[in-house]
Coordinates of C-alpha atoms in Angstrom, one line a residue:
X1 CA -94.0 41.1 -49.3
X2 CA -93.3 40.1 -52.9
X3 CA -94.3 36.7 -54.0
X4 CA -91.9 35.0 -56.4
X5 CA -93.6 33.3 -59.3
X6 CA -92.9 29.6 -59.7
X7 CA -90.3 28.7 -62.3
X8 CA -91.6 28.1 -65.8
X9 CA -91.3 24.8 -67.6
X10 CA -88.8 26.3 -70.1
X11 CA -86.6 27.5 -67.2
X12 CA -86.7 24.1 -65.5
X13 CA -85.6 22.4 -68.8
X14 CA -82.8 24.9 -69.2
X15 CA -81.5 24.1 -65.7
X16 CA -81.7 20.4 -66.4
X17 CA -79.7 20.8 -69.6
X18 CA -77.1 22.8 -67.8
X19 CA -76.8 20.2 -65.1
X20 CA -76.6 17.4 -67.7
X21 CA -73.9 19.3 -69.6
X22 CA -71.8 19.5 -66.4
X23 CA -72.2 15.8 -65.8
X24 CA -71.1 15.2 -69.4
X25 CA -67.9 17.1 -68.8
X26 CA -67.3 15.3 -65.6
X27 CA -68.0 11.7 -66.6
X28 CA -67.4 11.2 -70.3
X29 CA -63.7 10.8 -70.9
X30 CA -62.3 12.0 -74.2
X31 CA -61.2 9.6 -76.9
X32 CA -57.8 8.0 -76.5
X33 CA -55.0 9.5 -78.8
X34 CA -54.4 7.9 -82.2
X35 CA -51.0 6.4 -81.1
X36 CA -52.8 4.4 -78.4
X37 CA -55.0 2.8 -81.0
X38 CA -52.5 1.9 -83.6
X39 CA -51.7 -1.6 -82.2
X40 CA -55.3 -2.6 -81.6
X41 CA -56.9 -0.9 -84.7
X42 CA -59.6 0.4 -82.5
X43 CA -61.4 3.7 -82.8
X44 CA -63.8 5.4 -80.5
X45 CA -66.7 7.7 -80.8
X46 CA -68.8 9.2 -78.1
X47 CA -72.5 10.1 -78.0
X48 CA -73.9 12.4 -75.3
X49 CA -74.0 10.5 -72.0
X50 CA -73.7 10.8 -68.3
X51 CA -71.7 7.6 -67.8
X52 CA -68.5 6.2 -69.2
X53 CA -68.8 4.6 -72.6
X54 CA -69.1 0.9 -73.3
X55 CA -67.4 -0.7 -76.3
X56 CA -69.2 -2.1 -79.3
X57 CA -67.3 -4.1 -81.9
X58 CA -68.3 -4.1 -85.6
X59 CA -66.6 -4.3 -88.9
X60 CA -63.3 -4.9 -87.1
X61 CA -63.7 -1.6 -85.2
X62 CA -64.6 -1.1 -81.6
X63 CA -66.7 2.0 -80.9
X64 CA -67.3 3.4 -77.4
X65 CA -71.0 4.4 -77.4
X66 CA -73.5 5.3 -74.7
X67 CA -76.9 6.9 -75.0
X68 CA -78.4 9.9 -73.1
X69 CA -79.7 7.5 -70.4
X70 CA -76.4 5.9 -69.8
X71 CA -77.3 2.6 -71.4
X72 CA -75.3 0.7 -74.0
X73 CA -76.2 1.8 -77.5
X74 CA -75.2 -0.6 -80.2
X75 CA -74.3 1.2 -83.5
X76 CA -74.7 -0.7 -86.8
X77 CA -73.0 2.0 -88.9
X78 CA -69.8 0.9 -90.6
X79 CA -67.0 3.1 -91.7
X80 CA -65.0 0.7 -93.8
X81 CA -65.8 0.1 -97.5
X82 CA -68.1 -2.8 -97.9
X83 CA -66.7 -5.7 -100.0
X84 CA -69.4 -6.5 -102.6
X85 CA -69.9 -8.9 -105.5
X86 CA -68.9 -6.3 -108.0
X87 CA -65.3 -6.8 -106.8
X88 CA -65.2 -10.4 -108.0
X89 CA -64.2 -11.5 -111.5
X90 CA -66.9 -11.5 -114.2
X91 CA -67.0 -14.4 -116.6
X92 CA -66.7 -14.2 -120.4
X93 CA -70.1 -14.8 -121.8
X94 CA -71.9 -14.2 -118.6
X95 CA -74.0 -11.4 -120.0
X96 CA -75.6 -13.7 -122.6
X97 CA -76.5 -16.2 -119.9
X98 CA -78.0 -13.5 -117.7
X99 CA -80.1 -12.3 -120.6
X100 CA -81.4 -15.8 -121.2
X101 CA -84.3 -17.3 -119.2
X102 CA -84.9 -20.7 -117.8
X103 CA -88.6 -20.0 -117.6
X104 CA -88.7 -19.2 -121.3
X105 CA -87.1 -22.5 -122.1
X106 CA -89.9 -24.4 -120.3
X107 CA -89.7 -26.5 -117.2
X108 CA -86.7 -28.9 -117.1
X109 CA -87.6 -32.6 -117.3
X110 CA -86.0 -36.0 -118.1
X111 CA -86.0 -34.8 -121.7
X112 CA -83.9 -31.7 -121.1
X113 CA -80.7 -32.0 -123.1
X114 CA -77.6 -32.7 -121.1
X115 CA -74.5 -30.7 -122.0
X116 CA -71.6 -32.6 -123.4
X117 CA -68.3 -32.4 -121.4
X118 CA -66.9 -30.1 -124.0
X119 CA -69.9 -27.8 -123.7
X120 CA -69.6 -27.8 -120.0
X121 CA -65.9 -26.8 -120.2
X122 CA -66.8 -24.0 -122.5
X123 CA -69.6 -22.7 -120.3
X124 CA -67.4 -22.7 -117.2
X125 CA -65.5 -19.6 -118.4
X126 CA -68.8 -17.6 -118.0
X127 CA -69.1 -18.5 -114.3
X128 CA -65.5 -18.3 -112.8
X129 CA -66.9 -18.3 -109.2
X130 CA -68.1 -21.8 -109.6
X131 CA -66.3 -25.1 -109.3
X132 CA -67.0 -28.1 -111.6
X133 CA -67.0 -31.6 -109.9
X134 CA -64.9 -34.4 -111.4
X135 CA -67.9 -36.1 -112.9
X136 CA -69.0 -32.9 -114.5
X137 CA -72.5 -33.2 -113.2
X138 CA -72.6 -30.3 -110.7
X139 CA -71.2 -26.8 -110.3
X140 CA -70.6 -25.4 -106.8
X141 CA -70.0 -21.9 -105.4
X142 CA -68.8 -21.5 -101.8
X143 CA -68.1 -18.3 -99.9
X144 CA -68.1 -16.8 -96.4
X145 CA -70.5 -13.8 -95.9
X146 CA -69.6 -11.0 -93.6
X147 CA -72.2 -12.0 -91.0
X148 CA -75.5 -13.9 -90.6
X149 CA -77.6 -11.1 -92.1
X150 CA -75.4 -10.9 -95.2
X151 CA -75.8 -14.7 -95.7
X152 CA -79.6 -14.5 -95.3
X153 CA -79.7 -11.6 -97.8
X154 CA -78.0 -13.7 -100.4
X155 CA -80.3 -16.6 -99.7
X156 CA -83.4 -14.4 -100.1
X157 CA -82.1 -13.0 -103.4
X158 CA -81.3 -16.5 -104.6
X159 CA -84.8 -17.7 -103.7
X160 CA -86.4 -14.9 -105.7
X161 CA -84.3 -15.7 -108.8
X162 CA -84.8 -19.5 -108.5
X163 CA -88.6 -19.0 -108.3
X164 CA -88.6 -16.6 -111.3
X165 CA -86.5 -19.0 -113.3
X166 CA -88.3 -22.2 -112.2
X167 CA -84.9 -23.8 -111.5
X168 CA -83.7 -24.4 -108.0
X169 CA -80.2 -25.0 -106.5
X170 CA -79.2 -27.0 -103.5
X171 CA -78.0 -25.0 -100.5
X172 CA -76.0 -25.5 -97.4
X173 CA -75.5 -22.8 -94.7
X174 CA -73.1 -23.7 -91.9
X175 CA -71.0 -21.9 -89.3
X176 CA -73.8 -19.3 -89.5
X177 CA -72.3 -17.5 -92.5
X178 CA -70.6 -20.1 -94.7
X179 CA -72.6 -20.8 -97.8
X180 CA -72.4 -23.6 -100.4
X181 CA -74.6 -23.5 -103.4
X182 CA -74.8 -26.5 -105.7
X183 CA -76.5 -26.3 -109.1
X184 CA -77.4 -29.3 -111.3
X185 CA -80.4 -30.4 -113.3
X186 CA -81.9 -33.0 -111.0
X187 CA -84.2 -34.5 -113.6
X188 CA -81.3 -35.6 -115.8
X189 CA -78.6 -36.1 -113.1
X190 CA -76.2 -33.8 -114.9
X191 CA -75.7 -30.3 -116.2
X192 CA -77.8 -28.5 -118.7
X193 CA -78.0 -24.9 -120.0
X194 CA -80.5 -24.2 -117.2
X195 CA -77.7 -24.6 -114.6
X196 CA -75.4 -22.0 -116.2
X197 CA -78.2 -19.5 -116.7
X198 CA -79.1 -19.8 -113.0
X199 CA -75.4 -19.7 -111.9
X200 CA -74.8 -16.5 -113.9
X201 CA -77.9 -14.9 -112.5
X202 CA -76.9 -15.8 -109.0
X203 CA -73.6 -14.1 -109.5
X204 CA -75.4 -10.8 -110.0
X205 CA -76.6 -10.8 -106.4
X206 CA -74.7 -8.3 -104.4
X207 CA -73.0 -10.0 -101.4
X208 CA -71.3 -8.5 -98.4
X209 CA -68.4 -10.9 -98.1
X210 CA -66.1 -11.6 -95.2
X211 CA -63.1 -9.3 -95.8
X212 CA -60.8 -12.2 -94.7
X213 CA -62.5 -14.6 -97.1
X214 CA -62.0 -12.1 -100.0
X215 CA -58.4 -11.6 -99.1
X216 CA -57.7 -15.3 -99.1
X217 CA -59.8 -16.4 -102.1
X218 CA -59.9 -13.6 -104.6
X219 CA -56.9 -12.7 -106.6
X220 CA -56.7 -9.0 -107.3
X221 CA -56.7 -7.9 -110.9
X222 CA -53.3 -7.2 -112.3

């Protein structure tokens, strides 16, 4: 009698792939047609799987994703253009402030010259993202980041700049992605050139903003 040789490893893998492919055809439904998505603004993409897809929402898009083991796979890839700081208005004279250095001026103290109200008004044109308080002692920038990580990325960038400049803002993070940054020269209880240098440098940090916040707060260029 003839003895049949046991199947090789490569043959077994080929059979397994073939079986998996049949399961894919059987269990993974095709994406819905575009007209079915128009009202919900959803789109779907499918990775190889043996079970129906689950839905993962990100950047306003729900993606149906499942991995080869049939478990939920959360994708972090975005398809929409990312709203960045470069889309926001740039101030007149900001470049000069960015080129300056708080550290080169020496540490601020009670002897640091306070800017006059006229000087403050003139400097505000360089930092259009900031709001001057009525007493003209602080400037504040507020915005909503796209998500928690985008907010933390800004804070980390701000911390690096503040340490390099030796001048530090006050910060409030609430609702997990709403940021409020207040700049003043604490030693004199008012505004100095240090504050506008720091504000201009903070405006150079790339921020991933909430698209809704951008739409409601940023006026498009004419």
